[in-house]
Amino acid sequence: MEPLLELNQVTKTFSGFTLNNLSLRLEPGFILGCIGPNGSGKTTLIRLIMHLIQPDTGSIHLFGTSMDAQERSVKDRIGFVYDEPCLYEDVLPFVMKNMVKQFYSRWDDQEFFRYFELFELPSDKALKHFSQGMKMKYMTALALSHHAQLIILDEPTSGLDPVSRHEILELLQAYISDGDASVLFSTHITSDLERIADYICLLDHGNHRFTLPKDEVLDRYKLVIGSLEDLAAILQNSTAFLCGYTKNSFGFEGVTDAPEQIKNDFPHIALEHCSLDNLMLYLTKRSLNI
Amino acid sequence: MFITISQFSDSPIYQQIQDQLIQQILSGTLAGGTKLPSIRLLAQELHVSVITVKKAYEELERAGYIHTQAALGSFVCKQNAEDRVEQKTQRIESLLAPAVEEALLLHISEEHVQAALHTLFANRKHNHDDND
């Protein structure tokens, strides 16, 4: 199937930061969650895709074309939510809507009003009186109301309470349910992704650690818990068994990408489900030398 | 059809879906020929990834519990009683396999394991007189 989004060996360097040789593709009908600690390159990735900055090397294709040639028609097919609201604060929501509407050839008022009501947003309040959560919902409604094939959101859930987060995630899932559209969003709230994401992309200080189906990630990486003797034995045997670990006076906890091997060589060591939070923690950990 | 997902279970979500469907197929709750919901519908309803449901369906298909027809959907396989017994046996074996591994690890003899199994059955009969 033709991918909606394809990055080939994209590199972008700023002073002190390089997003290094990133390749990924996203086909229609899926949710891709991009995770990584602050400063790992999530926003840089999104800005590159949105053509707000240009890659030093490599290519980016959306819907099979390059944004260099077809920026307008490509952006017509993207619904975009920034991490901070960029709205005219003094106007009423429907006034702002009518401004945004001009940019999209397939704008759908009915869809917009449906989302607006779903989110129970007030139509008689200027946008500056909206709470942060209301603004995020309002922008999501805008992004979903022009039949875009690709929805891109930068930290859409970061300022939201669990109830609102759930609502937005549910809407995104409904949006892709016919299999034609895809969603890419960056987040550091990994529990949002644990259930609904189809693919996980992990960035770490500008390095692309992997993009894999989420189930594969959760199958491959397991949490290892054991005594300090166990840790010594594992480290002596092979350092490849542990991707990262922490220890205290009584034991250690770490992440392995070879659970079968550990199970085989150390049958008494406990292996547990590794949450995406733990995975991010251990895979991107820098020693602090406390 | 009835499926619940636990976020805190040790088994991955696709496994949970798979296990519950197998149980319902083997117990006859889901009869042969029953049409299963589409992958995308089930994913949306359960709030899980499309790929997760796809994986569960693929595993079920590989194991011969369901079959998929392009453009029509997935259906529970119709099977004769003999196949069913075979599948039920396989299912029980797969559940017992970890216990056997554990027994070997703990140096417990086969006789002890059989005795333990016997006790479990006896307790069960005792607690549910009307159950066969």
Tab-separated table of C-alpha atoms in Angstrom:
chain	number	residue	atom	x	y	z
A	1	MET	CA	0.000	0.000	0.000
A	2	GLU	CA	1.182	3.527	-0.758
A	3	PRO	CA	2.389	5.134	2.463
A	4	LEU	CA	0.834	8.430	3.569
A	5	LEU	CA	4.141	9.474	5.013
A	6	GLU	CA	7.641	8.367	4.174
A	7	LEU	CA	10.946	9.663	5.519
A	8	ASN	CA	14.195	8.428	4.003
A	9	GLN	CA	17.442	8.905	5.903
A	10	VAL	CA	16.500	12.354	7.108
A	11	THR	CA	19.167	14.269	8.999
A	12	LYS	CA	18.847	17.744	10.493
A	13	THR	CA	21.510	19.461	12.547
A	14	PHE	CA	21.136	22.457	14.827
A	15	SER	CA	23.870	23.734	17.079
A	16	GLY	CA	24.171	21.084	19.761
A	17	PHE	CA	21.508	18.759	18.374
A	18	THR	CA	21.269	16.369	15.439
A	19	LEU	CA	18.256	14.388	14.368
A	20	ASN	CA	20.183	11.538	12.894
A	21	ASN	CA	19.397	9.501	9.793
A	22	LEU	CA	15.709	8.893	10.442
A	23	SER	CA	13.676	6.663	8.137
A	24	LEU	CA	10.073	5.695	8.718
A	25	ARG	CA	6.843	5.104	6.852
A	26	LEU	CA	3.202	5.244	7.836
A	27	GLU	CA	0.498	3.523	5.832
A	28	PRO	CA	-3.198	4.439	5.874
A	29	GLY	CA	-5.322	3.281	8.792
A	30	PHE	CA	-2.869	3.371	11.676
A	31	ILE	CA	-1.844	5.370	14.721
A	32	LEU	CA	1.867	6.070	15.154
A	33	GLY	CA	2.987	7.315	18.535
A	34	CYS	CA	6.309	9.061	18.763
A	35	ILE	CA	7.904	8.938	22.218
A	36	GLY	CA	11.132	10.136	23.753
A	37	PRO	CA	12.331	12.324	26.597
A	38	ASN	CA	12.440	16.110	26.292
A	39	GLY	CA	14.946	17.172	23.669
A	40	SER	CA	14.912	13.827	21.860
A	41	GLY	CA	13.736	15.297	18.555
A	42	LYS	CA	9.966	14.711	18.549
A	43	THR	CA	9.048	18.276	17.727
A	44	THR	CA	11.904	18.560	15.201
A	45	LEU	CA	10.507	15.507	13.446
A	46	ILE	CA	7.032	17.034	13.287
A	47	ARG	CA	8.358	20.381	12.087
A	48	LEU	CA	10.309	18.606	9.341
A	49	ILE	CA	7.205	16.729	8.226
A	50	MET	CA	5.205	19.985	8.243
A	51	HIS	CA	7.848	21.670	6.072
A	52	LEU	CA	8.465	24.329	8.719
A	53	ILE	CA	12.159	23.426	8.582
A	54	GLN	CA	14.089	21.635	5.807
A	55	PRO	CA	16.233	18.520	6.242
A	56	ASP	CA	19.988	18.814	5.615
A	57	THR	CA	19.946	15.477	3.825
A	58	GLY	CA	17.325	12.860	3.076
A	59	SER	CA	13.821	13.128	1.697
A	60	ILE	CA	10.303	13.445	3.043
A	61	HIS	CA	7.269	12.386	1.043
A	62	LEU	CA	3.631	12.883	1.931
A	63	PHE	CA	0.937	11.119	-0.106
A	64	GLY	CA	3.712	10.167	-2.537
A	65	THR	CA	4.751	13.756	-3.297
A	66	SER	CA	7.300	16.123	-1.895
A	67	MET	CA	6.131	19.189	-0.019
A	68	ASP	CA	8.745	21.253	-1.941
A	69	ALA	CA	6.659	20.912	-5.063
A	70	GLN	CA	3.115	20.679	-3.730
A	71	GLU	CA	3.035	22.364	-0.338
A	72	ARG	CA	-0.465	23.746	-0.628
A	73	SER	CA	-2.218	20.654	-1.885
A	74	VAL	CA	-0.327	18.453	0.580
A	75	LYS	CA	-1.216	20.637	3.576
A	76	ASP	CA	-4.824	20.585	2.434
A	77	ARG	CA	-4.781	16.876	3.307
A	78	ILE	CA	-3.162	17.264	6.740
A	79	GLY	CA	-4.879	18.122	10.006
A	80	PHE	CA	-2.317	19.668	12.319
A	81	VAL	CA	-2.432	20.437	16.035
A	82	TYR	CA	0.479	22.374	17.525
A	83	ASP	CA	1.658	21.813	21.054
A	84	GLU	CA	0.613	25.306	22.029
A	85	PRO	CA	-2.537	27.008	20.848
A	86	CYS	CA	-1.980	29.439	18.003
A	87	LEU	CA	-5.347	31.122	17.832
A	88	TYR	CA	-6.630	34.653	17.623
A	89	GLU	CA	-7.479	34.931	21.272
A	90	ASP	CA	-9.947	37.796	21.063
A	91	VAL	CA	-12.493	36.259	18.739
A	92	LEU	CA	-15.369	33.851	19.240
A	93	PRO	CA	-14.740	30.221	18.253
A	94	PHE	CA	-16.962	30.314	15.178
A	95	VAL	CA	-15.194	33.452	13.886
A	96	MET	CA	-11.844	31.691	14.184
A	97	LYS	CA	-13.355	28.647	12.524
A	98	ASN	CA	-14.442	30.730	9.536
A	99	MET	CA	-10.878	31.999	9.151
A	100	VAL	CA	-9.358	28.506	9.252
A	101	LYS	CA	-12.054	27.220	6.909
A	102	GLN	CA	-10.677	29.370	4.046
A	103	PHE	CA	-7.514	27.301	3.861
A	104	TYR	CA	-9.114	23.928	3.250
A	105	SER	CA	-10.818	22.817	0.057
A	106	ARG	CA	-12.743	20.039	1.783
A	107	TRP	CA	-13.851	21.887	4.898
A	108	ASP	CA	-16.955	20.359	6.490
A	109	ASP	CA	-18.987	22.608	8.811
A	110	GLN	CA	-21.202	19.747	9.883
A	111	GLU	CA	-18.230	17.747	11.097
A	112	PHE	CA	-16.892	20.770	12.943
A	113	PHE	CA	-20.184	21.382	14.738
A	114	ARG	CA	-20.421	17.711	15.600
A	115	TYR	CA	-17.016	17.784	17.331
A	116	PHE	CA	-17.737	21.171	18.872
A	117	GLU	CA	-20.878	19.774	20.528
A	118	LEU	CA	-19.189	16.513	21.444
A	119	PHE	CA	-16.543	18.453	23.363
A	120	GLU	CA	-19.269	20.650	24.925
A	121	LEU	CA	-17.384	23.820	23.999
A	122	PRO	CA	-19.084	27.197	24.505
A	123	SER	CA	-19.809	29.233	21.366
A	124	ASP	CA	-20.335	32.552	23.190
A	125	LYS	CA	-16.918	32.853	24.834
A	126	ALA	CA	-13.843	34.430	23.249
A	127	LEU	CA	-11.024	31.927	22.825
A	128	LYS	CA	-8.893	33.687	25.441
A	129	HIS	CA	-11.434	32.595	28.040
A	130	PHE	CA	-11.069	28.943	27.053
A	131	SER	CA	-9.098	26.737	29.427
A	132	GLN	CA	-6.025	24.992	28.047
A	133	GLY	CA	-7.980	21.762	27.707
A	134	MET	CA	-10.798	23.544	25.865
A	135	LYS	CA	-8.297	25.124	23.469
A	136	MET	CA	-6.740	21.762	22.741
A	137	LYS	CA	-10.175	20.267	22.076
A	138	TYR	CA	-11.081	23.220	19.882
A	139	MET	CA	-7.923	22.806	17.814
A	140	THR	CA	-8.515	19.088	17.515
A	141	ALA	CA	-12.022	19.819	16.226
A	142	LEU	CA	-10.496	22.154	13.598
A	143	ALA	CA	-7.933	19.538	12.560
A	144	LEU	CA	-10.525	16.783	12.160
A	145	SER	CA	-13.061	18.823	10.189
A	146	HIS	CA	-11.582	18.951	6.704
A	147	HIS	CA	-11.370	15.266	5.784
A	148	ALA	CA	-7.609	15.183	6.186
A	149	GLN	CA	-5.895	11.873	5.500
A	150	LEU	CA	-3.091	12.497	7.925
A	151	ILE	CA	-3.585	13.972	11.376
A	152	ILE	CA	-0.431	15.215	13.069
A	153	LEU	CA	-0.478	16.279	16.703
A	154	ASP	CA	2.386	17.562	18.792
A	155	GLU	CA	1.834	16.609	22.438
A	156	PRO	CA	-1.963	16.778	22.106
A	157	THR	CA	-2.651	15.304	25.518
A	158	SER	CA	-0.002	16.984	27.652
A	159	GLY	CA	-2.214	19.645	29.238
A	160	LEU	CA	-5.300	17.504	29.568
A	161	ASP	CA	-6.887	15.664	32.449
A	162	PRO	CA	-7.379	11.891	32.066
A	163	VAL	CA	-11.032	12.278	31.045
A	164	SER	CA	-10.284	14.719	28.220
A	165	ARG	CA	-7.274	12.685	27.132
A	166	HIS	CA	-9.438	9.642	26.824
A	167	GLU	CA	-12.014	11.571	24.773
A	168	ILE	CA	-9.401	12.806	22.306
A	169	LEU	CA	-7.782	9.395	21.922
A	170	GLU	CA	-11.180	7.823	21.345
A	171	LEU	CA	-11.939	10.362	18.618
A	172	LEU	CA	-8.607	9.746	16.920
A	173	GLN	CA	-9.280	6.050	16.919
A	174	ALA	CA	-12.727	6.556	15.456
A	175	TYR	CA	-11.206	8.849	12.844
A	176	ILE	CA	-8.920	6.125	11.476
A	177	SER	CA	-11.473	3.329	11.811
A	178	ASP	CA	-12.423	3.263	8.135
A	179	GLY	CA	-8.797	2.556	7.277
A	180	ASP	CA	-8.142	5.566	5.003
A	181	ALA	CA	-6.562	8.056	7.389
A	182	SER	CA	-3.629	7.838	9.778
A	183	VAL	CA	-2.551	9.667	12.898
A	184	LEU	CA	0.932	10.606	14.029
A	185	PHE	CA	1.322	12.067	17.461
A	186	SER	CA	4.153	12.794	19.795
A	187	THR	CA	3.725	12.444	23.504
A	188	HIS	CA	5.564	11.833	26.700
A	189	ILE	CA	2.433	10.416	28.323
A	190	THR	CA	3.176	6.886	27.209
A	191	SER	CA	0.156	5.300	28.864
A	192	ASP	CA	-1.921	6.979	26.146
A	193	LEU	CA	-0.130	4.866	23.588
A	194	GLU	CA	-0.019	1.565	25.395
A	195	ARG	CA	-3.502	0.721	24.265
A	196	ILE	CA	-4.328	2.473	21.042
A	197	ALA	CA	-1.042	2.986	19.177
A	198	ASP	CA	-0.346	0.636	16.294
A	199	TYR	CA	3.286	1.683	15.966
A	200	ILE	CA	5.764	3.173	18.405
A	201	CYS	CA	8.662	5.353	17.310
A	202	LEU	CA	11.276	5.905	20.004
A	203	LEU	CA	13.643	8.852	19.716
A	204	ASP	CA	16.593	9.357	22.029
A	205	HIS	CA	18.814	12.444	21.823
A	206	GLY	CA	18.135	12.716	18.108
A	207	ASN	CA	18.738	9.038	17.447
A	208	HIS	CA	15.982	6.865	16.054
A	209	ARG	CA	15.986	3.796	18.304
A	210	PHE	CA	13.169	2.013	16.490
A	211	THR	CA	9.754	2.224	14.892
A	212	LEU	CA	7.935	-1.043	15.489
A	213	PRO	CA	4.416	-2.393	15.924
A	214	LYS	CA	3.551	-1.760	19.556
A	215	ASP	CA	2.856	-5.434	20.300
A	216	GLU	CA	6.281	-6.326	19.000
A	217	VAL	CA	7.840	-3.727	21.284
A	218	LEU	CA	5.978	-5.089	24.299
A	219	ASP	CA	6.904	-8.674	23.357
A	220	ARG	CA	10.558	-7.938	22.750
A	221	TYR	CA	11.332	-5.815	25.781
A	222	LYS	CA	10.730	-7.146	29.269
A	223	LEU	CA	11.436	-5.823	32.702
A	224	VAL	CA	14.036	-7.896	34.579
A	225	ILE	CA	14.008	-7.865	38.353
A	226	GLY	CA	16.499	-9.693	40.545
A	227	SER	CA	19.151	-9.688	43.212
A	228	LEU	CA	22.561	-8.057	42.902
A	229	GLU	CA	24.111	-11.513	42.437
A	230	ASP	CA	21.756	-12.017	39.490
A	231	LEU	CA	22.844	-8.705	38.047
A	232	ALA	CA	26.520	-9.635	38.354
A	233	ALA	CA	25.843	-12.987	36.701
A	234	ILE	CA	23.945	-11.392	33.822
A	235	LEU	CA	26.583	-8.726	33.265
A	236	GLN	CA	29.364	-11.288	33.372
A	237	ASN	CA	27.555	-13.518	30.929
A	238	SER	CA	26.791	-10.872	28.366
A	239	THR	CA	26.185	-7.155	28.534
A	240	ALA	CA	23.923	-7.493	25.534
A	241	PHE	CA	21.214	-8.920	27.776
A	242	LEU	CA	20.482	-5.644	29.507
A	243	CYS	CA	19.639	-2.444	27.662
A	244	GLY	CA	19.711	-0.445	30.862
A	245	TYR	CA	19.271	-0.979	34.564
A	246	THR	CA	19.234	0.649	37.967
A	247	LYS	CA	20.401	-0.947	41.160
A	248	ASN	CA	20.063	-0.270	44.832
A	249	SER	CA	21.408	-1.988	47.936
A	250	PHE	CA	18.886	-4.800	47.706
A	251	GLY	CA	18.506	-5.609	44.039
A	252	PHE	CA	18.243	-4.340	40.522
A	253	GLU	CA	15.661	-3.609	37.856
A	254	GLY	CA	16.387	-3.294	34.152
A	255	VAL	CA	15.160	-3.867	30.632
A	256	THR	CA	16.179	-6.700	28.352
A	257	ASP	CA	15.657	-7.165	24.642
A	258	ALA	CA	16.448	-10.876	24.933
A	259	PRO	CA	13.820	-12.198	27.375
A	260	GLU	CA	13.982	-15.744	25.982
A	261	GLN	CA	17.711	-15.872	26.539
A	262	ILE	CA	17.420	-14.642	30.112
A	263	LYS	CA	14.635	-17.113	30.777
A	264	ASN	CA	16.861	-19.837	29.420
A	265	ASP	CA	20.091	-18.961	31.187
A	266	PHE	CA	18.605	-17.657	34.433
A	267	PRO	CA	15.253	-19.421	34.893
A	268	HIS	CA	14.754	-18.090	38.422
A	269	ILE	CA	14.951	-14.396	37.467
A	270	ALA	CA	11.588	-12.673	37.202
A	271	LEU	CA	10.591	-11.187	33.854
A	272	GLU	CA	7.670	-8.794	33.801
A	273	HIS	CA	5.644	-6.739	31.384
A	274	CYS	CA	7.634	-3.603	30.584
A	275	SER	CA	5.513	-0.462	30.336
A	276	LEU	CA	6.459	2.034	27.647
A	277	ASP	CA	7.395	4.386	30.479
A	278	ASN	CA	9.964	1.952	31.818
A	279	LEU	CA	11.167	1.202	28.326
A	280	MET	CA	11.763	4.869	27.605
A	281	LEU	CA	13.410	5.290	30.986
A	282	TYR	CA	15.905	2.465	30.605
A	283	LEU	CA	16.610	2.737	26.888
A	284	THR	CA	17.344	6.445	26.997
A	285	LYS	CA	18.930	6.584	30.427
A	286	ARG	CA	22.090	8.568	30.927
A	287	SER	CA	24.041	7.818	34.070
A	288	LEU	CA	23.822	10.711	36.470
A	289	ASN	CA	26.658	9.546	38.726
A	290	ILE	CA	24.802	10.591	41.841
B	1	MET	CA	-19.176	-12.888	22.029
B	2	PHE	CA	-17.676	-11.392	25.126
B	3	ILE	CA	-14.196	-9.916	25.532
B	4	THR	CA	-12.582	-8.026	28.376
B	5	ILE	CA	-9.129	-6.498	28.314
B	6	SER	CA	-6.940	-6.053	31.340
B	7	GLN	CA	-4.179	-3.469	31.188
B	8	PHE	CA	-2.484	-5.037	34.167
B	9	SER	CA	-2.438	-8.621	33.020
B	10	ASP	CA	0.891	-10.252	32.291
B	11	SER	CA	-0.354	-11.603	28.989
B	12	PRO	CA	-0.219	-9.201	26.068
B	13	ILE	CA	-3.520	-7.819	24.796
B	14	TYR	CA	-3.555	-9.882	21.582
B	15	GLN	CA	-3.114	-12.988	23.731
B	16	GLN	CA	-6.047	-11.974	25.928
B	17	ILE	CA	-8.290	-11.551	22.891
B	18	GLN	CA	-7.066	-14.814	21.412
B	19	ASP	CA	-7.548	-16.803	24.648
B	20	GLN	CA	-11.056	-15.534	25.239
B	21	LEU	CA	-12.143	-16.272	21.683
B	22	ILE	CA	-10.641	-19.781	21.834
B	23	GLN	CA	-12.496	-20.440	25.059
B	24	GLN	CA	-15.792	-19.328	23.547
B	25	ILE	CA	-15.205	-21.281	20.364
B	26	LEU	CA	-14.299	-24.484	22.180
B	27	SER	CA	-17.160	-24.190	24.656
B	28	GLY	CA	-19.568	-23.673	21.768
B	29	THR	CA	-20.634	-20.153	22.804
B	30	LEU	CA	-19.349	-19.082	19.405
B	31	ALA	CA	-20.779	-21.668	17.051
B	32	GLY	CA	-19.169	-22.739	13.799
B	33	GLY	CA	-20.034	-20.301	11.014
B	34	THR	CA	-20.476	-17.321	13.331
B	35	LYS	CA	-19.149	-14.124	11.774
B	36	LEU	CA	-16.631	-12.281	13.909
B	37	PRO	CA	-16.622	-8.480	14.048
B	38	SER	CA	-14.215	-6.793	11.634
B	39	ILE	CA	-10.709	-6.100	12.889
B	40	ARG	CA	-11.220	-2.344	12.814
B	41	LEU	CA	-14.581	-2.497	14.585
B	42	LEU	CA	-13.255	-4.723	17.360
B	43	ALA	CA	-10.172	-2.518	17.777
B	44	GLN	CA	-12.313	0.577	18.069
B	45	GLU	CA	-14.739	-1.038	20.512
B	46	LEU	CA	-12.020	-2.421	22.779
B	47	HIS	CA	-9.854	0.710	22.419
B	48	VAL	CA	-6.888	-1.311	21.341
B	49	SER	CA	-4.582	-1.113	18.356
B	50	VAL	CA	-5.739	-2.422	14.974
B	51	ILE	CA	-2.540	-4.439	14.717
B	52	THR	CA	-3.240	-6.060	18.078
B	53	VAL	CA	-6.592	-7.403	16.896
B	54	LYS	CA	-5.097	-8.356	13.541
B	55	LYS	CA	-2.432	-10.362	15.299
B	56	ALA	CA	-5.010	-12.173	17.461
B	57	TYR	CA	-7.082	-13.040	14.371
B	58	GLU	CA	-3.996	-14.239	12.485
B	59	GLU	CA	-3.006	-16.520	15.346
B	60	LEU	CA	-6.553	-17.889	15.546
B	61	GLU	CA	-6.500	-18.509	11.824
B	62	ARG	CA	-3.138	-20.262	11.965
B	63	ALA	CA	-4.405	-22.498	14.760
B	64	GLY	CA	-7.472	-23.363	12.699
B	65	TYR	CA	-10.143	-21.767	14.884
B	66	ILE	CA	-11.320	-19.202	12.361
B	67	HIS	CA	-11.018	-18.594	8.656
B	68	THR	CA	-11.033	-15.350	6.739
B	69	GLN	CA	-12.644	-14.707	3.389
B	70	ALA	CA	-11.536	-11.649	1.493
B	71	ALA	CA	-14.181	-8.903	1.566
B	72	LEU	CA	-16.537	-11.061	3.647
B	73	GLY	CA	-14.795	-11.213	7.001
B	74	SER	CA	-13.686	-13.798	9.519
B	75	PHE	CA	-15.795	-16.753	10.563
B	76	VAL	CA	-15.585	-19.428	13.235
B	77	CYS	CA	-14.588	-22.702	11.546
B	78	LYS	CA	-17.176	-25.433	11.330
B	79	GLN	CA	-15.678	-28.604	12.663
B	80	ASN	CA	-16.669	-32.128	13.471
B	81	ALA	CA	-16.604	-33.487	16.984
B	82	GLU	CA	-13.282	-35.245	16.408
B	83	ASP	CA	-11.498	-32.016	15.438
B	84	ARG	CA	-13.010	-30.305	18.444
B	85	VAL	CA	-11.678	-32.924	20.832
B	86	GLU	CA	-8.288	-32.594	19.196
B	87	GLN	CA	-8.341	-28.807	19.609
B	88	LYS	CA	-9.522	-29.007	23.196
B	89	THR	CA	-6.716	-31.443	23.951
B	90	GLN	CA	-4.175	-29.158	22.325
B	91	ARG	CA	-5.503	-26.263	24.327
B	92	ILE	CA	-5.187	-28.121	27.620
B	93	GLU	CA	-1.704	-29.283	26.678
B	94	SER	CA	-0.592	-25.745	25.982
B	95	LEU	CA	-1.886	-24.704	29.408
B	96	LEU	CA	-0.174	-27.593	31.150
B	97	ALA	CA	3.170	-27.172	29.401
B	98	PRO	CA	4.371	-24.368	31.717
B	99	ALA	CA	3.461	-26.492	34.751
B	100	VAL	CA	5.589	-29.329	33.396
B	101	GLU	CA	8.500	-26.917	32.867
B	102	GLU	CA	8.136	-25.667	36.416
B	103	ALA	CA	7.988	-29.246	37.747
B	104	LEU	CA	11.239	-30.146	35.985
B	105	LEU	CA	12.826	-27.011	37.360
B	106	LEU	CA	11.764	-27.860	40.898
B	107	HIS	CA	12.663	-31.540	40.502
B	108	ILE	CA	9.155	-32.764	41.123
B	109	SER	CA	8.404	-36.181	39.685
B	110	GLU	CA	5.768	-36.895	37.083
B	111	GLU	CA	3.862	-38.989	39.631
B	112	HIS	CA	3.661	-36.015	41.977
B	113	VAL	CA	2.359	-33.791	39.226
B	114	GLN	CA	-0.266	-36.352	38.287
B	115	ALA	CA	-1.270	-36.658	41.918
B	116	ALA	CA	-1.556	-32.886	42.154
B	117	LEU	CA	-3.739	-32.844	39.064
B	118	HIS	CA	-5.868	-35.589	40.523
B	119	THR	CA	-6.317	-33.598	43.727
B	120	LEU	CA	-7.365	-30.524	41.765
B	121	PHE	CA	-10.000	-32.509	39.899
B	122	ALA	CA	-11.226	-34.086	43.135
B	123	ASN	CA	-11.519	-30.698	44.858
B	124	ARG	CA	-13.400	-29.335	41.912
B	125	LYS	CA	-15.858	-32.238	41.930
B	126	HIS	CA	-16.293	-31.866	45.610
B	127	ASN	CA	-17.093	-28.153	45.333
B	128	HIS	CA	-19.422	-28.485	42.368
B	129	ASP	CA	-21.379	-31.654	42.839
B	130	ASP	CA	-23.604	-31.005	39.886
B	131	ASN	CA	-20.676	-30.405	37.572
B	132	ASP	CA	-19.506	-33.417	35.670
